[in-house]
Short mmCIF file of C-alpha atoms in Angstrom, two decimals:
data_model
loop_
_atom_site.label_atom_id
_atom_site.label_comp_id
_atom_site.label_asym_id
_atom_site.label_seq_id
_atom_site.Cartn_x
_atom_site.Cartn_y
_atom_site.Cartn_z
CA UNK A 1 0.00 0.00 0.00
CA UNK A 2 0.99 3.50 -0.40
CA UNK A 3 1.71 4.13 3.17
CA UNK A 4 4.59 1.95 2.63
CA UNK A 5 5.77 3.41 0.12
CA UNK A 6 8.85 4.96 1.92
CA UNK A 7 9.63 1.47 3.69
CA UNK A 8 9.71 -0.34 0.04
CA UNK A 9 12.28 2.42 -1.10
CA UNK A 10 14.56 1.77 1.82
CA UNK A 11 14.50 -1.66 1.09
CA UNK A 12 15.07 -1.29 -2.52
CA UNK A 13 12.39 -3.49 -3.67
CA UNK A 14 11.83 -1.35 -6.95
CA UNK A 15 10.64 -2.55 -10.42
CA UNK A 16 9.26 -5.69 -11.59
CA UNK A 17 10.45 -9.27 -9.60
CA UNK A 18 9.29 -13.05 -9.63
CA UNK A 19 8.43 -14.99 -12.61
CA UNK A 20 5.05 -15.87 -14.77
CA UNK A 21 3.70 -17.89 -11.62
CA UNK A 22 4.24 -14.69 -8.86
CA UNK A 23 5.43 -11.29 -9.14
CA UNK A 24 5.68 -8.07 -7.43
CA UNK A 25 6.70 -4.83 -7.94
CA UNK A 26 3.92 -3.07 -7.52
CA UNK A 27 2.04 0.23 -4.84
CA UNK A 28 -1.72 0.03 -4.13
CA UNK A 29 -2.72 3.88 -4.02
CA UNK A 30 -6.52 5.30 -3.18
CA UNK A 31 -8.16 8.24 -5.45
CA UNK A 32 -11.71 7.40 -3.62
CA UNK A 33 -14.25 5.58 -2.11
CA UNK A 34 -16.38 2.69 -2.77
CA UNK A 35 -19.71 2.88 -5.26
CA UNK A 36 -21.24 -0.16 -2.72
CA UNK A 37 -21.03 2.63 -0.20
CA UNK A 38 -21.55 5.56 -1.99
CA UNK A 39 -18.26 7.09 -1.29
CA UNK A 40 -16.72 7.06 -4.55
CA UNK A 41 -16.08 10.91 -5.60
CA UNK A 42 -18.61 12.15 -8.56
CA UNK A 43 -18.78 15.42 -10.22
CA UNK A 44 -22.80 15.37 -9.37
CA UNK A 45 -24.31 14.09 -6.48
CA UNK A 46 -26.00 10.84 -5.72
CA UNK A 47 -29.40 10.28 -6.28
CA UNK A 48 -29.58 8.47 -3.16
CA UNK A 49 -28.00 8.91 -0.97
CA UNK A 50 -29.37 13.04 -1.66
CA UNK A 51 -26.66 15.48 -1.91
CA UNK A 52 -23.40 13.74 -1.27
CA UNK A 53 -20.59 13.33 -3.90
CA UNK A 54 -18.32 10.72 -2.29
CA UNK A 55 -15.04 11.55 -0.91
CA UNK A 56 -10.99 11.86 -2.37
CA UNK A 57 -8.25 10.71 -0.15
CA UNK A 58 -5.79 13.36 -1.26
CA UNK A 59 -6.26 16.52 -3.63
CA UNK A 60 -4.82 16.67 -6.78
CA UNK A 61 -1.07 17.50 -5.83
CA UNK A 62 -1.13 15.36 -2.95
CA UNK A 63 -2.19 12.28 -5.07
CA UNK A 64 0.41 13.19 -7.94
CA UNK A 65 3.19 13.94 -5.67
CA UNK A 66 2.49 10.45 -4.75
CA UNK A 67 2.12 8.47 -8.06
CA UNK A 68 5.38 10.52 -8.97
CA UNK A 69 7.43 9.21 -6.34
CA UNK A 70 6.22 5.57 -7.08
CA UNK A 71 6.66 6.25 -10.76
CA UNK A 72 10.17 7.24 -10.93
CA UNK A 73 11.27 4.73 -8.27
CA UNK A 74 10.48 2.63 -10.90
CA UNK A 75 7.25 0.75 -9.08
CA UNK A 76 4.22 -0.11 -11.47
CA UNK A 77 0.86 1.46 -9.39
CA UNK A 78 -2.75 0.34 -9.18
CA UNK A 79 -4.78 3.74 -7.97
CA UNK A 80 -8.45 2.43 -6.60
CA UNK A 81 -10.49 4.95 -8.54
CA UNK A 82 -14.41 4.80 -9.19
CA UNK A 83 -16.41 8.22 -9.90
CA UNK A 84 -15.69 10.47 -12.34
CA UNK A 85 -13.89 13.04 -9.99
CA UNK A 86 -11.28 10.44 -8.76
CA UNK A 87 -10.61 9.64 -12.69
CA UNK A 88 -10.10 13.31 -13.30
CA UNK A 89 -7.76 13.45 -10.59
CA UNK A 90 -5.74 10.10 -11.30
CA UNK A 91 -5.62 10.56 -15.48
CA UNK A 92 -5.20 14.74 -14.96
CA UNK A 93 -1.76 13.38 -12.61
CA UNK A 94 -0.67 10.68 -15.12
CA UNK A 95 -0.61 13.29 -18.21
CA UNK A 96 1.51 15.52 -16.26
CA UNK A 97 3.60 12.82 -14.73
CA UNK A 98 4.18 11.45 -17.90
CA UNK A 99 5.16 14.35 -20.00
CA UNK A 100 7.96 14.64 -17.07
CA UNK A 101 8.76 11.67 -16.99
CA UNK A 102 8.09 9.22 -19.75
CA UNK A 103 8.69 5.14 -19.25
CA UNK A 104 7.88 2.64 -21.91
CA UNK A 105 5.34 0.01 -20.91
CA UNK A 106 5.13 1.89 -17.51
CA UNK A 107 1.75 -0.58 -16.72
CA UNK A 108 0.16 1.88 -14.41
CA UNK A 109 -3.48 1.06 -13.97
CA UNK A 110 -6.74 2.22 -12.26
CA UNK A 111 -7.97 -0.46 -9.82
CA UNK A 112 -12.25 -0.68 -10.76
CA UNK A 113 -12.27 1.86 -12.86
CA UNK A 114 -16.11 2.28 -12.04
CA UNK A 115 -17.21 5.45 -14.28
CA UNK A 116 -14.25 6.08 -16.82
CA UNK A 117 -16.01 7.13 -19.89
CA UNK A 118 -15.22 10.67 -19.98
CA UNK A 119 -11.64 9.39 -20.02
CA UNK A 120 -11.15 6.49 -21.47
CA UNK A 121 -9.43 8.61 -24.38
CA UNK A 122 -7.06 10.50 -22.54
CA UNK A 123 -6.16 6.62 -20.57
CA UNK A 124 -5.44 5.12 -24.10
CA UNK A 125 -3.28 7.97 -24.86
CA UNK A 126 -1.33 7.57 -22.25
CA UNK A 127 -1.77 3.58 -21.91
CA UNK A 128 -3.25 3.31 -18.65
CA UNK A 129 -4.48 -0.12 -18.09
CA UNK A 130 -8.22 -0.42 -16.48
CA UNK A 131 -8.80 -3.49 -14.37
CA UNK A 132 -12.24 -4.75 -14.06
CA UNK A 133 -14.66 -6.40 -11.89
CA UNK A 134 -17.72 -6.77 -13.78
CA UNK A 135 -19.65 -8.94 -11.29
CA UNK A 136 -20.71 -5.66 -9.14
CA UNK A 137 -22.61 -5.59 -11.96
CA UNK A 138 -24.80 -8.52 -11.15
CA UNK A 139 -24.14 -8.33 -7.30
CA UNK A 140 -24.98 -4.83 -6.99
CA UNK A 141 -26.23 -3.57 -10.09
CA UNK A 142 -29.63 -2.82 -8.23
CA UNK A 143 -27.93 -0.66 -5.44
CA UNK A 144 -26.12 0.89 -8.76
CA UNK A 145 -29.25 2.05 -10.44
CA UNK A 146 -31.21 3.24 -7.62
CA UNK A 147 -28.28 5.20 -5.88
CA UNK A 148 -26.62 6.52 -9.11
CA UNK A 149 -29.76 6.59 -11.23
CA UNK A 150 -29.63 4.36 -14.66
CA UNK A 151 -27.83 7.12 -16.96
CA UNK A 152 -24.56 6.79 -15.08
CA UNK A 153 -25.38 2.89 -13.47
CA UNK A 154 -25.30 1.47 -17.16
CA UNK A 155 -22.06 3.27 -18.25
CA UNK A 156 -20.47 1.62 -15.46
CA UNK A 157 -17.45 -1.05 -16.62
CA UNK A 158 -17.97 0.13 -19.79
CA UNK A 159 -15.70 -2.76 -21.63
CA UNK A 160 -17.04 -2.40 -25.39
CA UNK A 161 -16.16 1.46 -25.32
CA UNK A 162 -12.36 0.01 -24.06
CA UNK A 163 -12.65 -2.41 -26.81
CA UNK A 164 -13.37 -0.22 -29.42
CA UNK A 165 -9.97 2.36 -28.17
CA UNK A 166 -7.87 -1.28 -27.98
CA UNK A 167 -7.70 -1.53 -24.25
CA UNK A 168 -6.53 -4.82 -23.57
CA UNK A 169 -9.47 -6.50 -21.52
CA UNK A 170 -8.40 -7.20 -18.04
CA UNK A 171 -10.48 -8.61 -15.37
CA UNK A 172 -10.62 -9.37 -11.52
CA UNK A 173 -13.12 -10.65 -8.73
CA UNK A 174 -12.29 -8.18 -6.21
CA UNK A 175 -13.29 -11.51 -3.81
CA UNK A 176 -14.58 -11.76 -0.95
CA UNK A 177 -15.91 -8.81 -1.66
CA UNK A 178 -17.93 -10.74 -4.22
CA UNK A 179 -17.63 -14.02 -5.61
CA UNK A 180 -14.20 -15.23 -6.53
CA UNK A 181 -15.73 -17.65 -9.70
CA UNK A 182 -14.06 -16.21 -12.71
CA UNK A 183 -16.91 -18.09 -14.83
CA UNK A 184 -19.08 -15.96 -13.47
CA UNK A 185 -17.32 -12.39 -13.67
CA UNK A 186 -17.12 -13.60 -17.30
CA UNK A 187 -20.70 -13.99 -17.21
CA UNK A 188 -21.44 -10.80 -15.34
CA UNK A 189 -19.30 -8.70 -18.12
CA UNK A 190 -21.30 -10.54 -21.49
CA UNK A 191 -24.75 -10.64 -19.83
CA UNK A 192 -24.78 -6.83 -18.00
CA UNK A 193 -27.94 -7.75 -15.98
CA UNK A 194 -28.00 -7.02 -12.23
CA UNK A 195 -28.81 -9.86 -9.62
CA UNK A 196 -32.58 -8.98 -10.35
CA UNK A 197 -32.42 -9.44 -13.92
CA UNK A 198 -32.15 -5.40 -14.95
CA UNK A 199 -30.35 -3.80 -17.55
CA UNK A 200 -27.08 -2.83 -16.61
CA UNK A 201 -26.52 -1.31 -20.22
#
């Protein structure tokens, strides 16, 4: 985790280690909250609950200060980022970071990626990698459409628009938060219905 970032440094556990069966070599960063609590930070508020936005860990320096010091220690990062605000702030800090200091195949990535689709673009661009976990989908798809409304519930995970820019298509469970079966987060990403059969888009 990011907190440990320092520690890893004095240690000099920097850059990629193991083999095709276990590596490391990556820092877990936060951007925002959760959309199963209704934390994750959004431009406009949540339907329900009324009148909150979520919540950002750091501002905008803060949180590029940090990806910059993991960056050119040479560390790959996964940022947890869901709402639309926490992708502004995490893809606003990588085009900066990156025009300072470019690395081929850096493999930085936003962890969920909830609600990228204002920025998919810009991620391509600068080949950030989104990572996936469609079965909220199915789990909580009904929390999704009632808190959120179903505009921004259905553009959610939105895997054909990354499809259609080239992302490479890269999927996790995010277990025990829900089910570890990858057969069914496959499921949950081609289907796109929630647990009580809606349309998740």
């Amino acid at each position: 985790l990011s907190n440990h970032l320092k520690n890893v440094k004095a240690l000099g556990v920097l850059g990629f280690m193991g083999d095709k069966w276990l590596s490391g070599g990556t820092i877990k960063c936060y951007s925002d909250g959760s959309l199963i609590g209704c934390t994750a930070a959004f431009k406009n508020p949540y339907i329900n609950p009324p009148n909150t936005y979520g919540y950002t860990y750091w501002d905008r320096d803060e949180l590029k200060d940090l990806l910059k010091d993991a960056h050119t220690s040479g560390l790959h990062t996964g940022t947890h980022g869901q709402g639309d605000e926490a992708m502004d702030q995490i893809v606003g800090a990588w085009e900066e970071i990156l025009k300072e200091h470019p690395r081929e195949d850096h493999r930085h990535r936003i962890e969920h990626c909830g609600y990228p689709i204002e920025y998919l673009e810009r991620m391509a661009r600068l080949g950030i990698l989104a990572i996936s976990q469609p079965s909220y989908l199915y789990y909580n798809g009904d929390g999704f459409l009632t808190n959120l409304g179903p505009d921004r519930a259905k553009k959610l995970i939105p895997l054909q628009s990354e499809l259609d820019l080239g992302f490479p298509i890269v999927l996790s469970t995010d277990s025990p938060v829900v089910a570890f079966r990858p057969l069914d987060n496959i499921s949950a990403a081609v289907a796109r219905v929630s647990m009580d059969g809606q349309d998740m888009g």
